[in-house]
PDB file of C-alpha atoms in Angstrom:
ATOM      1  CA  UNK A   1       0.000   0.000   0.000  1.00 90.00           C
ATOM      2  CA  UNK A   2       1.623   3.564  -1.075  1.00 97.00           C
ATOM      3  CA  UNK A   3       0.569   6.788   0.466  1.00 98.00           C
ATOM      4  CA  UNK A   4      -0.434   9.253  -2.155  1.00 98.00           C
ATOM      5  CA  UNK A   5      -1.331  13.615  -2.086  1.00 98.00           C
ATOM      6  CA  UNK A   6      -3.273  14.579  -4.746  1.00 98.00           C
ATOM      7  CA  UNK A   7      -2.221  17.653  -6.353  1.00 98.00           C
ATOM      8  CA  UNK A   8      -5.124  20.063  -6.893  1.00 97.00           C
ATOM      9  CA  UNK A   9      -5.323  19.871 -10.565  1.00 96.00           C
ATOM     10  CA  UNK A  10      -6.108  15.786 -10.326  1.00 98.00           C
ATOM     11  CA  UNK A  11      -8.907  16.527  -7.778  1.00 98.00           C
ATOM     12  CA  UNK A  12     -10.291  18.944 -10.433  1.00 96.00           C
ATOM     13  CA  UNK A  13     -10.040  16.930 -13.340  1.00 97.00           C
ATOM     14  CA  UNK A  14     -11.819  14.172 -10.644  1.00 97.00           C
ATOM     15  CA  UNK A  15     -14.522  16.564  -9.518  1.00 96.00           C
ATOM     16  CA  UNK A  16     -14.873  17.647 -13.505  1.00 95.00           C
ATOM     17  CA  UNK A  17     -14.701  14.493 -14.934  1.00 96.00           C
ATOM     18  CA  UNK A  18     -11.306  15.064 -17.069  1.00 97.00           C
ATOM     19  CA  UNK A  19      -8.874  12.818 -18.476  1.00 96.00           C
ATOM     20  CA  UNK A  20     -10.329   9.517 -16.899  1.00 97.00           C
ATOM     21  CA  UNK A  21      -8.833  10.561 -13.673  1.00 98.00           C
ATOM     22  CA  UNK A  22     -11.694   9.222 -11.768  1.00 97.00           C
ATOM     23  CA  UNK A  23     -11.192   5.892 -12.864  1.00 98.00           C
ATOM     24  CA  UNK A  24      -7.668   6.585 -11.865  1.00 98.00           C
ATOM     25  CA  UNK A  25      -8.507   7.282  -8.535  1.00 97.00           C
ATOM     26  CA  UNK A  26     -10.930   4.267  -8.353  1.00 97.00           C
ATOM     27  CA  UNK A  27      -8.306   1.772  -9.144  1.00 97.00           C
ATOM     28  CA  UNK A  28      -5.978   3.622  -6.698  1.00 98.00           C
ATOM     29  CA  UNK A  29      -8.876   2.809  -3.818  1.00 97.00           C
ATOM     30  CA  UNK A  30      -9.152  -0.728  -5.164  1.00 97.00           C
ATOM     31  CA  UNK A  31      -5.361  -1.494  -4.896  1.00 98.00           C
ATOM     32  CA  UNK A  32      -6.331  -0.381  -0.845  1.00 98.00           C
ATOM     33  CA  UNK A  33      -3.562   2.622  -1.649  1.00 98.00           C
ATOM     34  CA  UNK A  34      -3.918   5.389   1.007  1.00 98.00           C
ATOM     35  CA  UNK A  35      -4.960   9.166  -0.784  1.00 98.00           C
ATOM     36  CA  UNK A  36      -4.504  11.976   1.006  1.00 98.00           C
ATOM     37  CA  UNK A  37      -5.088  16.412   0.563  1.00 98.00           C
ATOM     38  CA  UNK A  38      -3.835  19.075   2.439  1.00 98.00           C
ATOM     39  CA  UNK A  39      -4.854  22.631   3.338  1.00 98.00           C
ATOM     40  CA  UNK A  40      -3.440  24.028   0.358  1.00 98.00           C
ATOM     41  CA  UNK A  41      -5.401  21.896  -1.716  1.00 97.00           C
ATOM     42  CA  UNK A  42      -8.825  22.180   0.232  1.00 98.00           C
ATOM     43  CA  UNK A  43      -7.969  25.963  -0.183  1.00 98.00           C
ATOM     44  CA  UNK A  44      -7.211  25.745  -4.138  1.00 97.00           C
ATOM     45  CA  UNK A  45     -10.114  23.625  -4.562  1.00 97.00           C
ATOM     46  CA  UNK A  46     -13.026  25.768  -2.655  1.00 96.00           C
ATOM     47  CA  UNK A  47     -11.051  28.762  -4.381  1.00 96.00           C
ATOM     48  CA  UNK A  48     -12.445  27.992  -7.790  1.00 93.00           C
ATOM     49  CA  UNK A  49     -15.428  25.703  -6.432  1.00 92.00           C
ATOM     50  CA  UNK A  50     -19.062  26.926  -7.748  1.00 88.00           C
ATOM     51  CA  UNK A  51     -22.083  26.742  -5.767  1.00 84.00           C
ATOM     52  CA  UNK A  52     -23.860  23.561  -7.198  1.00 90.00           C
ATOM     53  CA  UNK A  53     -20.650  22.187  -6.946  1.00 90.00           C
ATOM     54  CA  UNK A  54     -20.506  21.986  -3.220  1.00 94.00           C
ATOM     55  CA  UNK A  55     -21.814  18.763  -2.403  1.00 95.00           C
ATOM     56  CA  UNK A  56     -20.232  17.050  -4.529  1.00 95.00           C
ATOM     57  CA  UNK A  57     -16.926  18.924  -3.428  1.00 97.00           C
ATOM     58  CA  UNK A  58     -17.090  18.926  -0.125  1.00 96.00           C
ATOM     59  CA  UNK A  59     -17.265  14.766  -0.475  1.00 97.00           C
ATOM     60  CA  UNK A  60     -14.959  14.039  -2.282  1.00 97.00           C
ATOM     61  CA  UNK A  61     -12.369  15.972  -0.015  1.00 98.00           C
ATOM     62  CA  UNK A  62     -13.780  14.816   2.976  1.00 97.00           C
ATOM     63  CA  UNK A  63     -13.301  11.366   1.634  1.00 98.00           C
ATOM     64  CA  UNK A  64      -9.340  11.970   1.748  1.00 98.00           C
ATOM     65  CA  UNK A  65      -7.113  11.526   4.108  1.00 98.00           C
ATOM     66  CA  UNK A  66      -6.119  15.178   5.521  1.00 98.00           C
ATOM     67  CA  UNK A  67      -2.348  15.814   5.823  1.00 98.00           C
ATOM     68  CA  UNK A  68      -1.682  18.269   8.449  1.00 97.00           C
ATOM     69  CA  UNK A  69       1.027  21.189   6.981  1.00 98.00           C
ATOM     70  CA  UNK A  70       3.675  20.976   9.764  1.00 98.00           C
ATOM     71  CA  UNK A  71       6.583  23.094  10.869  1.00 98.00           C
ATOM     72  CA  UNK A  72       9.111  21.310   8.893  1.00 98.00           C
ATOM     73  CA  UNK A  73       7.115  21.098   5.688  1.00 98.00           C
ATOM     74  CA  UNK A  74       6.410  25.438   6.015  1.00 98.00           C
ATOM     75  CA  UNK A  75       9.750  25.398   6.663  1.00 98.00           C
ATOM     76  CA  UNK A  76      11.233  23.145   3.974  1.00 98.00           C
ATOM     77  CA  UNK A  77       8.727  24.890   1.692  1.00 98.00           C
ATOM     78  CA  UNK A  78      10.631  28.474   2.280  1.00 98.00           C
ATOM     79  CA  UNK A  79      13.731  26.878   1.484  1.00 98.00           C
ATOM     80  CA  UNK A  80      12.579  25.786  -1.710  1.00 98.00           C
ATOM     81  CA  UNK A  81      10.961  29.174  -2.684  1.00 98.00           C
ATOM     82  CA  UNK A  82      14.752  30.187  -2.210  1.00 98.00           C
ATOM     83  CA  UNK A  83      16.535  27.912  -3.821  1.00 97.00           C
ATOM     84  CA  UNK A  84      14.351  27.486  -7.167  1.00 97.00           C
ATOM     85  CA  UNK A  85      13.957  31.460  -7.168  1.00 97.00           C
ATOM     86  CA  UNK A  86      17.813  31.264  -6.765  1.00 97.00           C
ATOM     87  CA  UNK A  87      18.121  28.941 -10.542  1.00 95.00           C
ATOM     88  CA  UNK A  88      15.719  31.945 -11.784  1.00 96.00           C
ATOM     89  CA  UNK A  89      12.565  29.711 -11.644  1.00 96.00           C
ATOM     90  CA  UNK A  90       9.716  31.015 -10.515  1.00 95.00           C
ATOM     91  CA  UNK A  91       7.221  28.452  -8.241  1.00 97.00           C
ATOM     92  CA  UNK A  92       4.448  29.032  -6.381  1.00 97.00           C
ATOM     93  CA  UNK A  93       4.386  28.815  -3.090  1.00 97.00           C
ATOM     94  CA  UNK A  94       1.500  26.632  -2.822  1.00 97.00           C
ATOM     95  CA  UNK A  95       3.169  23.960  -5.218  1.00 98.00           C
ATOM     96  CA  UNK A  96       6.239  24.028  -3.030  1.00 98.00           C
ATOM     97  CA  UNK A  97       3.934  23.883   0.202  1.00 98.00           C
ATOM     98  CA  UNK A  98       2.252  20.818  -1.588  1.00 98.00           C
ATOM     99  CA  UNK A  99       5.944  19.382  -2.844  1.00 98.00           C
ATOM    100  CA  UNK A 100       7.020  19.895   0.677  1.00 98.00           C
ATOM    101  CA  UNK A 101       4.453  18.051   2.470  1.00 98.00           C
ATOM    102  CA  UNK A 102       4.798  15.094   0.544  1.00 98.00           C
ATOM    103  CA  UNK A 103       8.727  15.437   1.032  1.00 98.00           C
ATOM    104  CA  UNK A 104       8.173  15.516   4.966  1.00 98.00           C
ATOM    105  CA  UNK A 105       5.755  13.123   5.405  1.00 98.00           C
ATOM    106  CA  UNK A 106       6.357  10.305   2.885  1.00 98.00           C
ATOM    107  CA  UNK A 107       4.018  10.774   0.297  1.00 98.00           C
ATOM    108  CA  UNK A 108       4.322  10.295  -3.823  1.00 98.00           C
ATOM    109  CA  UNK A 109       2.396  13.183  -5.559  1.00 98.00           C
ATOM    110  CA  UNK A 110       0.069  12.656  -8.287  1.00 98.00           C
ATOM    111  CA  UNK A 111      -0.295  15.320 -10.414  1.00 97.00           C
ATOM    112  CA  UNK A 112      -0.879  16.790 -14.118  1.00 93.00           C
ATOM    113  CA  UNK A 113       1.469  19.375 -13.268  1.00 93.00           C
ATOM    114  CA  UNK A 114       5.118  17.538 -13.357  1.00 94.00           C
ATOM    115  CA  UNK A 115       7.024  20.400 -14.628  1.00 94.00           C
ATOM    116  CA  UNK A 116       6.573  22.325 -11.118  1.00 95.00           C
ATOM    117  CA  UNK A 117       7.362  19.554  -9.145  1.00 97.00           C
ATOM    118  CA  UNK A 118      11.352  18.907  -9.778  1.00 95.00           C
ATOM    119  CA  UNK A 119      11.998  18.746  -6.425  1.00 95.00           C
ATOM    120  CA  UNK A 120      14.982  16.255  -5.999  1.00 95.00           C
ATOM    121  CA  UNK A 121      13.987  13.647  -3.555  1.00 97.00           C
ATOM    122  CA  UNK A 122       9.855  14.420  -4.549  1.00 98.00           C
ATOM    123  CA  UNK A 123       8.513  10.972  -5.870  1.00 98.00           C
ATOM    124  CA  UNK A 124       5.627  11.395  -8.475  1.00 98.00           C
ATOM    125  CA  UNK A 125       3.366   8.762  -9.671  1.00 97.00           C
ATOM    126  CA  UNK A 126       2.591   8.353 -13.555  1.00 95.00           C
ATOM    127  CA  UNK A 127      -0.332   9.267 -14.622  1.00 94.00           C
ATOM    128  CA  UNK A 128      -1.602   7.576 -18.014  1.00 89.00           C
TER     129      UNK A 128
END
């Protein structure tokens, strides 16, 4: 069994019914894998969320494991900002808060979005 954070673009393409990525995340479930959010994805999410979408939102996060941000992973997260802002690359802060978590607590990313996610050490799952 892996542990898994779902970036916020493959909940979106979940909640929207994009790119198969529900099926994705069913045989994910059916393998018994763990899949987890954090608060910068519940905060990306609700960000763009419309109202009839709320329902339908709010369970499908709620059905995810929630990852605490911690000390270390704000932390690490700063020190990424510098050192990718350092190679003249600009990253937001909420991808590095999201590669950080998953570098502090153990967790492969899955994501749409590989080419902000570089990270050395930052495992990402393939997506078909």
């Amino acid at each position: 069994m892996a542990r898994f954070l779902l970036d916020t673009t493959f909940i979106i393409d979940v909640l929207n019914g994009k790119r198969n990525r529900a099926a994705v995340m069913k045989e994910l479930i059916a393998e018994q894998h763990e899949l987890a959010c954090c608060a910068i994805n519940v905060a990306e999410v609700y960000a763009g969320m419309r109202g009839p979408e709320k329902e339908k939102t709010e369970a499908l996060l709620r059905s995810l494991e929630y990852v605490p941000v911690s000390w270390e992973a704000s932390r690490l997260a700063g020190h990424l900002k510098q050192e990718w802002t350092g190679k003249g690359k600009t990253l937001s802060l909420a991808d590095l808060m999201i590669a950080a978590v998953c570098l502090t607590e153990a967790l492969t990313l899955i994501t749409d979005n590989r080419k902000d996610f570089a990270m050395a050490g930052l495992t990402l799952h393939p997506l078909p």
